Amino acid sequence: MASELRLGVNVDHVATIRNARGGGLPDPVRAAKAAAAAGADSIVAHLREDRRHISDDDLIRLLDAIEIPLTLEMAATDEMLGIALRHAPHAVCIVPERREEQTTEGGLDVVSGHNHLKRFVDDLGERGAIVSMFIEPDRAQLDASRSIGAPAVEIHVGAYCDALIDGKEYEADCLLDRIVDAAEYGTKIGLKMHAGHGITFDTVGPVAAIPQIEELNIGHFLIGEAIFDGLHSSIKRMRGLMDKARSNAIDEAIV
Ligand code: PXP
């Protein structure tokens, strides 16, 4: 059981708010520094093809300014590969991307994209990045990720979080079972397990309690919550909930 559970804070939506007005405020770099001070283990930024939030300049400034690791989320395109190879972030999470979507909808199809995606794992891995595939909790996608040599995957937990928030308990239970199965199976075949998307204070506990998961990546909810309670306090509370769920799970496993 991984006793340590890392928190990656995604600062994309600080840039979304900034871009609503143009200009430089609020600055995602300032948010990243505040997140680090509040206990984030890493910062996550998604450089989208349409640059709707994080910009190329943000990426450069983040890499320059923060002292904790940066995970770059990106689509599997030649343009993004070039950028990632140039800037060499600590980690890269490959995500599916469609221009018309509001956020990353669903996971990557590694099974069909096998040949195309392998080059990203190889080239970025050689550059020293920990490369993960953002996938649905599905054994075929886990097998495909392993077979292209990805060291890690991030499980898309958005559908589970949405079902729980909407009070669809049976659906949420079934989805959580799939996430648990994916975490167990993925670890067995040698993948590092991360999870993210749609996590809130109300949904973090059951995901954080899954012992194989080593990292949670959380963005939209924390940035929204910061409006009411401040970024520092929101991150601290999330961290506390994660740590409590994990330590309770460890205690239960020992009994
Ligand atoms: N992980 C990945 C791969 C994502 O694409 C996103 C959204 O950018 C997140 C985590 C964070 O999701 P949310 O903003 O819903 O917390």
PDB file of C-alpha atoms and ligand atoms in Angstrom:
ATOM      1  CA  MET A   1       0.000   0.000   0.000  1.00  0.00           C
ATOM      2  CA  ALA A   2       1.341   3.437  -0.940  1.00  0.00           C
ATOM      3  CA  SER A   3       1.277   5.390   2.306  1.00  0.00           C
ATOM      4  CA  GLU A   4       2.133   8.578   0.515  1.00  0.00           C
ATOM      5  CA  LEU A   5      -0.501  10.141  -1.686  1.00  0.00           C
ATOM      6  CA  ARG A   6       0.704  13.095  -3.734  1.00  0.00           C
ATOM      7  CA  LEU A   7      -1.465  16.053  -4.664  1.00  0.00           C
ATOM      8  CA  GLY A   8      -1.023  17.765  -8.029  1.00  0.00           C
ATOM      9  CA  VAL A   9      -2.798  21.110  -8.287  1.00  0.00           C
ATOM     10  CA  ASN A  10      -3.950  22.085 -11.760  1.00  0.00           C
ATOM     11  CA  VAL A  11      -3.812  25.868 -12.296  1.00  0.00           C
ATOM     12  CA  ASP A  12      -5.474  25.987 -15.751  1.00  0.00           C
ATOM     13  CA  HIS A  13      -8.540  27.816 -14.547  1.00  0.00           C
ATOM     14  CA  VAL A  14      -6.599  30.648 -12.978  1.00  0.00           C
ATOM     15  CA  ALA A  15      -5.566  31.300 -16.577  1.00  0.00           C
ATOM     16  CA  THR A  16      -9.205  30.879 -17.693  1.00  0.00           C
ATOM     17  CA  ILE A  17     -10.211  33.742 -15.391  1.00  0.00           C
ATOM     18  CA  ARG A  18      -7.276  35.862 -16.533  1.00  0.00           C
ATOM     19  CA  ASN A  19      -8.118  35.247 -20.188  1.00  0.00           C
ATOM     20  CA  ALA A  20     -11.727  36.329 -19.638  1.00  0.00           C
ATOM     21  CA  ARG A  21     -10.383  39.877 -19.359  1.00  0.00           C
ATOM     22  CA  GLY A  22      -7.041  39.774 -21.130  1.00  0.00           C
ATOM     23  CA  GLY A  23      -4.045  41.229 -19.308  1.00  0.00           C
ATOM     24  CA  GLY A  24      -2.029  39.369 -16.719  1.00  0.00           C
ATOM     25  CA  LEU A  25      -4.302  38.898 -13.684  1.00  0.00           C
ATOM     26  CA  PRO A  26      -4.808  36.551 -11.952  1.00  0.00           C
ATOM     27  CA  ASP A  27      -1.445  34.985 -12.670  1.00  0.00           C
ATOM     28  CA  PRO A  28      -1.298  31.145 -12.722  1.00  0.00           C
ATOM     29  CA  VAL A  29       2.342  31.338 -11.624  1.00  0.00           C
ATOM     30  CA  ARG A  30       1.324  33.107  -8.435  1.00  0.00           C
ATOM     31  CA  ALA A  31      -1.353  30.439  -7.918  1.00  0.00           C
ATOM     32  CA  ALA A  32       1.244  27.705  -8.455  1.00  0.00           C
ATOM     33  CA  LYS A  33       3.518  29.214  -5.822  1.00  0.00           C
ATOM     34  CA  ALA A  34       0.596  29.540  -3.415  1.00  0.00           C
ATOM     35  CA  ALA A  35      -0.356  25.912  -4.122  1.00  0.00           C
ATOM     36  CA  ALA A  36       3.171  24.760  -3.333  1.00  0.00           C
ATOM     37  CA  ALA A  37       3.114  26.734  -0.084  1.00  0.00           C
ATOM     38  CA  ALA A  38      -0.214  25.116   0.824  1.00  0.00           C
ATOM     39  CA  GLY A  39       1.114  21.579   0.404  1.00  0.00           C
ATOM     40  CA  ALA A  40       0.782  20.670  -3.281  1.00  0.00           C
ATOM     41  CA  ASP A  41       3.406  18.143  -4.366  1.00  0.00           C
ATOM     42  CA  SER A  42       3.290  19.179  -8.010  1.00  0.00           C
ATOM     43  CA  ILE A  43       1.678  21.677 -10.347  1.00  0.00           C
ATOM     44  CA  VAL A  44      -0.317  20.590 -13.373  1.00  0.00           C
ATOM     45  CA  ALA A  45      -0.930  22.676 -16.491  1.00  0.00           C
ATOM     46  CA  HIS A  46      -2.711  21.659 -19.694  1.00  0.00           C
ATOM     47  CA  LEU A  47      -1.393  23.437 -22.762  1.00  0.00           C
ATOM     48  CA  ARG A  48      -4.304  23.056 -25.155  1.00  0.00           C
ATOM     49  CA  GLU A  49      -4.057  23.276 -28.892  1.00  0.00           C
ATOM     50  CA  ASP A  50      -6.380  26.316 -28.830  1.00  0.00           C
ATOM     51  CA  ARG A  51      -4.530  27.896 -25.849  1.00  0.00           C
ATOM     52  CA  ARG A  52      -7.846  28.611 -24.162  1.00  0.00           C
ATOM     53  CA  HIS A  53      -6.244  28.851 -20.726  1.00  0.00           C
ATOM     54  CA  ILE A  54      -2.537  28.089 -20.195  1.00  0.00           C
ATOM     55  CA  SER A  55      -0.293  29.810 -22.757  1.00  0.00           C
ATOM     56  CA  ASP A  56       3.182  28.915 -23.978  1.00  0.00           C
ATOM     57  CA  ASP A  57       4.490  31.822 -21.931  1.00  0.00           C
ATOM     58  CA  ASP A  58       2.724  30.499 -18.797  1.00  0.00           C
ATOM     59  CA  LEU A  59       4.438  27.168 -19.284  1.00  0.00           C
ATOM     60  CA  ILE A  60       7.861  28.789 -19.542  1.00  0.00           C
ATOM     61  CA  ARG A  61       7.220  30.983 -16.502  1.00  0.00           C
ATOM     62  CA  LEU A  62       5.876  28.076 -14.452  1.00  0.00           C
ATOM     63  CA  LEU A  63       8.934  25.963 -15.206  1.00  0.00           C
ATOM     64  CA  ASP A  64      11.151  28.861 -14.272  1.00  0.00           C
ATOM     65  CA  ALA A  65       9.378  29.912 -11.083  1.00  0.00           C
ATOM     66  CA  ILE A  66       8.207  26.823  -9.235  1.00  0.00           C
ATOM     67  CA  GLU A  67      10.365  24.571  -7.130  1.00  0.00           C
ATOM     68  CA  ILE A  68       8.071  21.547  -7.155  1.00  0.00           C
ATOM     69  CA  PRO A  69       7.645  19.279 -10.202  1.00  0.00           C
ATOM     70  CA  LEU A  70       5.477  20.345 -13.120  1.00  0.00           C
ATOM     71  CA  THR A  71       3.220  17.940 -14.980  1.00  0.00           C
ATOM     72  CA  LEU A  72       2.361  19.038 -18.491  1.00  0.00           C
ATOM     73  CA  GLU A  73      -0.948  17.723 -19.804  1.00  0.00           C
ATOM     74  CA  MET A  74      -0.996  17.639 -23.568  1.00  0.00           C
ATOM     75  CA  ALA A  75      -2.572  16.044 -26.608  1.00  0.00           C
ATOM     76  CA  ALA A  76      -0.528  13.595 -28.655  1.00  0.00           C
ATOM     77  CA  THR A  77       0.345  16.004 -31.460  1.00  0.00           C
ATOM     78  CA  ASP A  78       3.678  16.827 -33.070  1.00  0.00           C
ATOM     79  CA  GLU A  79       3.391  20.446 -31.962  1.00  0.00           C
ATOM     80  CA  MET A  80       2.972  19.462 -28.304  1.00  0.00           C
ATOM     81  CA  LEU A  81       5.706  16.856 -28.514  1.00  0.00           C
ATOM     82  CA  GLY A  82       8.104  19.522 -29.779  1.00  0.00           C
ATOM     83  CA  ILE A  83       7.158  21.860 -26.918  1.00  0.00           C
ATOM     84  CA  ALA A  84       7.496  19.135 -24.291  1.00  0.00           C
ATOM     85  CA  LEU A  85      10.869  18.010 -25.630  1.00  0.00           C
ATOM     86  CA  ARG A  86      12.092  21.614 -25.629  1.00  0.00           C
ATOM     87  CA  HIS A  87      11.027  22.373 -22.056  1.00  0.00           C
ATOM     88  CA  ALA A  88      11.485  18.947 -20.447  1.00  0.00           C
ATOM     89  CA  PRO A  89       8.844  19.016 -17.686  1.00  0.00           C
ATOM     90  CA  HIS A  90       9.151  16.534 -14.844  1.00  0.00           C
ATOM     91  CA  ALA A  91       6.098  14.604 -16.076  1.00  0.00           C
ATOM     92  CA  VAL A  92       3.786  14.550 -19.070  1.00  0.00           C
ATOM     93  CA  CYS A  93       0.222  13.276 -19.062  1.00  0.00           C
ATOM     94  CA  ILE A  94      -1.098  12.489 -22.533  1.00  0.00           C
ATOM     95  CA  VAL A  95      -4.791  13.376 -22.796  1.00  0.00           C
ATOM     96  CA  PRO A  96      -7.380  13.190 -25.571  1.00  0.00           C
ATOM     97  CA  GLU A  97      -8.391  16.617 -26.826  1.00  0.00           C
ATOM     98  CA  ARG A  98     -11.276  17.861 -28.896  1.00  0.00           C
ATOM     99  CA  ARG A  99     -11.685  21.543 -29.657  1.00  0.00           C
ATOM    100  CA  GLU A 100     -15.408  21.617 -28.962  1.00  0.00           C
ATOM    101  CA  GLU A 101     -15.216  20.000 -25.503  1.00  0.00           C
ATOM    102  CA  GLN A 102     -15.418  22.104 -22.332  1.00  0.00           C
ATOM    103  CA  THR A 103     -13.013  19.854 -20.492  1.00  0.00           C
ATOM    104  CA  THR A 104     -11.272  16.530 -21.093  1.00  0.00           C
ATOM    105  CA  GLU A 105     -14.194  14.212 -21.789  1.00  0.00           C
ATOM    106  CA  GLY A 106     -13.320  10.565 -21.349  1.00  0.00           C
ATOM    107  CA  GLY A 107      -9.965   8.890 -21.466  1.00  0.00           C
ATOM    108  CA  LEU A 108      -7.481   8.271 -24.213  1.00  0.00           C
ATOM    109  CA  ASP A 109      -7.983   5.261 -26.481  1.00  0.00           C
ATOM    110  CA  VAL A 110      -4.542   3.712 -26.081  1.00  0.00           C
ATOM    111  CA  VAL A 111      -5.742   0.446 -27.625  1.00  0.00           C
ATOM    112  CA  SER A 112      -6.411   2.050 -31.013  1.00  0.00           C
ATOM    113  CA  GLY A 113      -3.730   4.718 -30.698  1.00  0.00           C
ATOM    114  CA  HIS A 114      -1.054   2.206 -29.758  1.00  0.00           C
ATOM    115  CA  ASN A 115       1.417   2.839 -32.611  1.00  0.00           C
ATOM    116  CA  HIS A 116       0.940   6.591 -32.601  1.00  0.00           C
ATOM    117  CA  LEU A 117       1.321   6.929 -28.819  1.00  0.00           C
ATOM    118  CA  LYS A 118       4.391   4.744 -28.390  1.00  0.00           C
ATOM    119  CA  ARG A 119       6.590   7.419 -29.975  1.00  0.00           C
ATOM    120  CA  PHE A 120       5.447   9.932 -27.325  1.00  0.00           C
ATOM    121  CA  VAL A 121       6.324   7.562 -24.507  1.00  0.00           C
ATOM    122  CA  ASP A 122       9.718   6.781 -26.054  1.00  0.00           C
ATOM    123  CA  ASP A 123      10.739  10.346 -26.952  1.00  0.00           C
ATOM    124  CA  LEU A 124       9.515  11.965 -23.746  1.00  0.00           C
ATOM    125  CA  GLY A 125      10.874   9.137 -21.612  1.00  0.00           C
ATOM    126  CA  GLU A 126      14.302   9.609 -23.187  1.00  0.00           C
ATOM    127  CA  ARG A 127      14.068  13.284 -22.271  1.00  0.00           C
ATOM    128  CA  GLY A 128      13.536  12.213 -18.641  1.00  0.00           C
ATOM    129  CA  ALA A 129       9.792  12.780 -18.291  1.00  0.00           C
ATOM    130  CA  ILE A 130       7.484  10.406 -16.431  1.00  0.00           C
ATOM    131  CA  VAL A 131       4.849   9.782 -19.073  1.00  0.00           C
ATOM    132  CA  SER A 132       1.314   8.827 -18.130  1.00  0.00           C
ATOM    133  CA  MET A 133      -1.750   8.018 -20.230  1.00  0.00           C
ATOM    134  CA  PHE A 134      -5.072   9.508 -19.097  1.00  0.00           C
ATOM    135  CA  ILE A 135      -7.445   6.553 -19.467  1.00  0.00           C
ATOM    136  CA  GLU A 136     -10.777   5.171 -18.372  1.00  0.00           C
ATOM    137  CA  PRO A 137     -10.641   2.464 -15.681  1.00  0.00           C
ATOM    138  CA  ASP A 138     -10.454  -0.343 -18.214  1.00  0.00           C
ATOM    139  CA  ARG A 139      -8.120  -3.346 -18.280  1.00  0.00           C
ATOM    140  CA  ALA A 140      -7.651  -3.223 -22.060  1.00  0.00           C
ATOM    141  CA  GLN A 141      -6.488   0.390 -21.817  1.00  0.00           C
ATOM    142  CA  LEU A 142      -4.163  -0.540 -18.945  1.00  0.00           C
ATOM    143  CA  ASP A 143      -2.666  -3.416 -20.942  1.00  0.00           C
ATOM    144  CA  ALA A 144      -2.197  -1.162 -23.963  1.00  0.00           C
ATOM    145  CA  SER A 145      -0.539   1.543 -21.824  1.00  0.00           C
ATOM    146  CA  ARG A 146       1.833  -1.036 -20.379  1.00  0.00           C
ATOM    147  CA  SER A 147       2.623  -2.458 -23.789  1.00  0.00           C
ATOM    148  CA  ILE A 148       3.747   0.912 -25.147  1.00  0.00           C
ATOM    149  CA  GLY A 149       6.057   1.286 -22.153  1.00  0.00           C
ATOM    150  CA  ALA A 150       4.207   4.012 -20.239  1.00  0.00           C
ATOM    151  CA  PRO A 151       5.435   3.986 -16.639  1.00  0.00           C
ATOM    152  CA  ALA A 152       2.169   5.422 -15.301  1.00  0.00           C
ATOM    153  CA  VAL A 153      -1.489   6.006 -16.047  1.00  0.00           C
ATOM    154  CA  GLU A 154      -3.973   8.505 -14.702  1.00  0.00           C
ATOM    155  CA  ILE A 155      -7.428   7.045 -14.240  1.00  0.00           C
ATOM    156  CA  HIS A 156     -10.276   9.336 -15.299  1.00  0.00           C
ATOM    157  CA  VAL A 157     -12.539   9.411 -12.241  1.00  0.00           C
ATOM    158  CA  GLY A 158     -14.846  12.146 -13.574  1.00  0.00           C
ATOM    159  CA  ALA A 159     -17.839   9.884 -14.233  1.00  0.00           C
ATOM    160  CA  TYR A 160     -17.616   8.464 -10.705  1.00  0.00           C
ATOM    161  CA  CYS A 161     -17.367  11.928  -9.116  1.00  0.00           C
ATOM    162  CA  ASP A 162     -20.320  13.224 -11.168  1.00  0.00           C
ATOM    163  CA  ALA A 163     -22.496  10.220 -10.256  1.00  0.00           C
ATOM    164  CA  LEU A 164     -21.713  10.662  -6.568  1.00  0.00           C
ATOM    165  CA  ILE A 165     -22.466  14.397  -6.649  1.00  0.00           C
ATOM    166  CA  ASP A 166     -25.735  13.714  -8.522  1.00  0.00           C
ATOM    167  CA  GLY A 167     -26.814  11.254  -5.826  1.00  0.00           C
ATOM    168  CA  LYS A 168     -26.715   8.272  -8.219  1.00  0.00           C
ATOM    169  CA  GLU A 169     -25.410   5.916  -5.579  1.00  0.00           C
ATOM    170  CA  TYR A 170     -25.704   2.622  -7.442  1.00  0.00           C
ATOM    171  CA  GLU A 171     -23.981   4.046 -10.521  1.00  0.00           C
ATOM    172  CA  ALA A 172     -21.283   5.614  -8.345  1.00  0.00           C
ATOM    173  CA  ASP A 173     -20.668   2.286  -6.557  1.00  0.00           C
ATOM    174  CA  CYS A 174     -20.302   0.448  -9.881  1.00  0.00           C
ATOM    175  CA  LEU A 175     -17.927   3.099 -11.212  1.00  0.00           C
ATOM    176  CA  LEU A 176     -15.869   3.010  -8.014  1.00  0.00           C
ATOM    177  CA  ASP A 177     -15.583  -0.780  -8.319  1.00  0.00           C
ATOM    178  CA  ARG A 178     -14.147  -0.290 -11.819  1.00  0.00           C
ATOM    179  CA  ILE A 179     -11.616   2.247 -10.503  1.00  0.00           C
ATOM    180  CA  VAL A 180     -10.589  -0.104  -7.684  1.00  0.00           C
ATOM    181  CA  ASP A 181     -10.206  -2.985 -10.155  1.00  0.00           C
ATOM    182  CA  ALA A 182      -8.137  -0.793 -12.493  1.00  0.00           C
ATOM    183  CA  ALA A 183      -5.881   0.333  -9.633  1.00  0.00           C
ATOM    184  CA  GLU A 184      -5.274  -3.255  -8.504  1.00  0.00           C
ATOM    185  CA  TYR A 185      -4.769  -4.620 -12.012  1.00  0.00           C
ATOM    186  CA  GLY A 186      -2.634  -1.684 -13.164  1.00  0.00           C
ATOM    187  CA  THR A 187      -0.301  -2.067 -10.200  1.00  0.00           C
ATOM    188  CA  LYS A 188      -0.058  -5.799 -10.824  1.00  0.00           C
ATOM    189  CA  ILE A 189       1.133  -5.253 -14.384  1.00  0.00           C
ATOM    190  CA  GLY A 190       3.701  -2.688 -13.245  1.00  0.00           C
ATOM    191  CA  LEU A 191       2.013   0.680 -13.803  1.00  0.00           C
ATOM    192  CA  LYS A 192       2.123   3.591 -11.386  1.00  0.00           C
ATOM    193  CA  MET A 193      -1.444   4.669 -10.708  1.00  0.00           C
ATOM    194  CA  HIS A 194      -2.666   8.272 -10.651  1.00  0.00           C
ATOM    195  CA  ALA A 195      -6.245   9.563 -10.680  1.00  0.00           C
ATOM    196  CA  GLY A 196      -7.971  12.792 -11.525  1.00  0.00           C
ATOM    197  CA  HIS A 197     -10.864  14.789 -12.931  1.00  0.00           C
ATOM    198  CA  GLY A 198     -13.928  16.104 -11.194  1.00  0.00           C
ATOM    199  CA  ILE A 199     -12.614  15.554  -7.659  1.00  0.00           C
ATOM    200  CA  THR A 200     -14.221  17.661  -4.912  1.00  0.00           C
ATOM    201  CA  PHE A 201     -14.217  17.638  -1.101  1.00  0.00           C
ATOM    202  CA  ASP A 202     -17.233  15.308  -1.296  1.00  0.00           C
ATOM    203  CA  THR A 203     -15.704  12.823  -3.727  1.00  0.00           C
ATOM    204  CA  VAL A 204     -12.021  12.726  -2.797  1.00  0.00           C
ATOM    205  CA  GLY A 205     -12.304  10.273   0.115  1.00  0.00           C
ATOM    206  CA  PRO A 206     -13.176   7.017  -1.690  1.00  0.00           C
ATOM    207  CA  VAL A 207     -10.596   7.669  -4.421  1.00  0.00           C
ATOM    208  CA  ALA A 208      -7.867   8.625  -1.941  1.00  0.00           C
ATOM    209  CA  ALA A 209      -8.605   5.443   0.029  1.00  0.00           C
ATOM    210  CA  ILE A 210      -7.630   3.200  -2.899  1.00  0.00           C
ATOM    211  CA  PRO A 211      -4.229   2.023  -1.710  1.00  0.00           C
ATOM    212  CA  GLN A 212      -2.539   1.649  -5.106  1.00  0.00           C
ATOM    213  CA  ILE A 213      -3.184   5.250  -6.152  1.00  0.00           C
ATOM    214  CA  GLU A 214      -0.116   7.408  -5.650  1.00  0.00           C
ATOM    215  CA  GLU A 215      -1.222  10.756  -7.024  1.00  0.00           C
ATOM    216  CA  LEU A 216      -4.401  12.795  -7.375  1.00  0.00           C
ATOM    217  CA  ASN A 217      -4.575  15.710  -9.805  1.00  0.00           C
ATOM    218  CA  ILE A 218      -7.204  18.301  -8.962  1.00  0.00           C
ATOM    219  CA  GLY A 219      -7.980  21.645 -10.557  1.00  0.00           C
ATOM    220  CA  HIS A 220     -11.383  23.129 -11.291  1.00  0.00           C
ATOM    221  CA  PHE A 221     -12.958  22.526  -7.896  1.00  0.00           C
ATOM    222  CA  LEU A 222      -9.992  23.947  -5.969  1.00  0.00           C
ATOM    223  CA  ILE A 223      -9.824  27.097  -8.067  1.00  0.00           C
ATOM    224  CA  GLY A 224     -13.585  27.572  -7.692  1.00  0.00           C
ATOM    225  CA  GLU A 225     -13.448  26.949  -3.964  1.00  0.00           C
ATOM    226  CA  ALA A 226     -10.664  29.497  -3.665  1.00  0.00           C
ATOM    227  CA  ILE A 227     -13.241  32.194  -4.490  1.00  0.00           C
ATOM    228  CA  PHE A 228     -15.002  31.450  -1.220  1.00  0.00           C
ATOM    229  CA  ASP A 229     -12.268  30.250   1.083  1.00  0.00           C
ATOM    230  CA  GLY A 230      -8.942  31.193  -0.464  1.00  0.00           C
ATOM    231  CA  LEU A 231      -6.591  28.941  -2.398  1.00  0.00           C
ATOM    232  CA  HIS A 232      -4.347  28.140   0.555  1.00  0.00           C
ATOM    233  CA  SER A 233      -7.173  27.039   2.781  1.00  0.00           C
ATOM    234  CA  SER A 234      -8.931  25.061   0.005  1.00  0.00           C
ATOM    235  CA  ILE A 235      -5.778  23.125  -0.823  1.00  0.00           C
ATOM    236  CA  LYS A 236      -5.036  22.497   2.844  1.00  0.00           C
ATOM    237  CA  ARG A 237      -8.524  21.139   3.360  1.00  0.00           C
ATOM    238  CA  MET A 238      -8.250  18.883   0.288  1.00  0.00           C
ATOM    239  CA  ARG A 239      -4.857  17.647   1.461  1.00  0.00           C
ATOM    240  CA  GLY A 240      -6.303  16.917   4.902  1.00  0.00           C
ATOM    241  CA  LEU A 241      -9.226  14.944   3.433  1.00  0.00           C
ATOM    242  CA  MET A 242      -6.903  12.949   1.185  1.00  0.00           C
ATOM    243  CA  ASP A 243      -4.487  12.139   3.965  1.00  0.00           C
ATOM    244  CA  LYS A 244      -7.263  11.173   6.366  1.00  0.00           C
ATOM    245  CA  ALA A 245      -8.902   8.838   3.831  1.00  0.00           C
ATOM    246  CA  ARG A 246      -5.552   7.199   3.094  1.00  0.00           C
ATOM    247  CA  SER A 247      -4.555   6.765   6.723  1.00  0.00           C
ATOM    248  CA  ASN A 248      -7.992   5.337   7.606  1.00  0.00           C
ATOM    249  CA  ALA A 249      -7.585   2.852   4.745  1.00  0.00           C
ATOM    250  CA  ILE A 250      -4.157   1.851   6.067  1.00  0.00           C
ATOM    251  CA  ASP A 251      -5.572   1.400   9.593  1.00  0.00           C
ATOM    252  CA  GLU A 252      -8.428  -0.738   8.251  1.00  0.00           C
ATOM    253  CA  ALA A 253      -5.994  -2.893   6.278  1.00  0.00           C
ATOM    254  CA  ILE A 254      -3.932  -3.516   9.428  1.00  0.00           C
ATOM    255  CA  VAL A 255      -6.917  -4.506  11.650  1.00  0.00           C
TER     256      VAL A 255
HETATM  257  N1  PXP B   1      -6.230  15.175 -14.823  1.00  0.00           N
HETATM  258  C1  PXP B   1      -6.352  15.367 -16.156  1.00  0.00           C
HETATM  259  C2  PXP B   1      -5.612  14.453 -17.063  1.00  0.00           C
HETATM  260  C3  PXP B   1      -7.131  16.421 -16.666  1.00  0.00           C
HETATM  261  O1  PXP B   1      -7.246  16.587 -17.991  1.00  0.00           O
HETATM  262  C4  PXP B   1      -7.755  17.299 -15.758  1.00  0.00           C
HETATM  263  C5  PXP B   1      -8.518  18.463 -16.272  1.00  0.00           C
HETATM  264  O2  PXP B   1      -7.655  19.343 -16.902  1.00  0.00           O
HETATM  265  C6  PXP B   1      -7.585  17.066 -14.390  1.00  0.00           C
HETATM  266  C7  PXP B   1      -6.847  15.980 -13.943  1.00  0.00           C
HETATM  267  C8  PXP B   1      -8.197  17.948 -13.366  1.00  0.00           C
HETATM  268  O3  PXP B   1      -9.585  17.859 -13.437  1.00  0.00           O
HETATM  269  P1  PXP B   1     -10.451  18.883 -12.625  1.00  0.00           P
HETATM  270  O4  PXP B   1     -10.120  20.249 -13.155  1.00  0.00           O
HETATM  271  O5  PXP B   1     -11.858  18.463 -12.908  1.00  0.00           O
HETATM  272  O6  PXP B   1     -10.077  18.745 -11.175  1.00  0.00           O
END
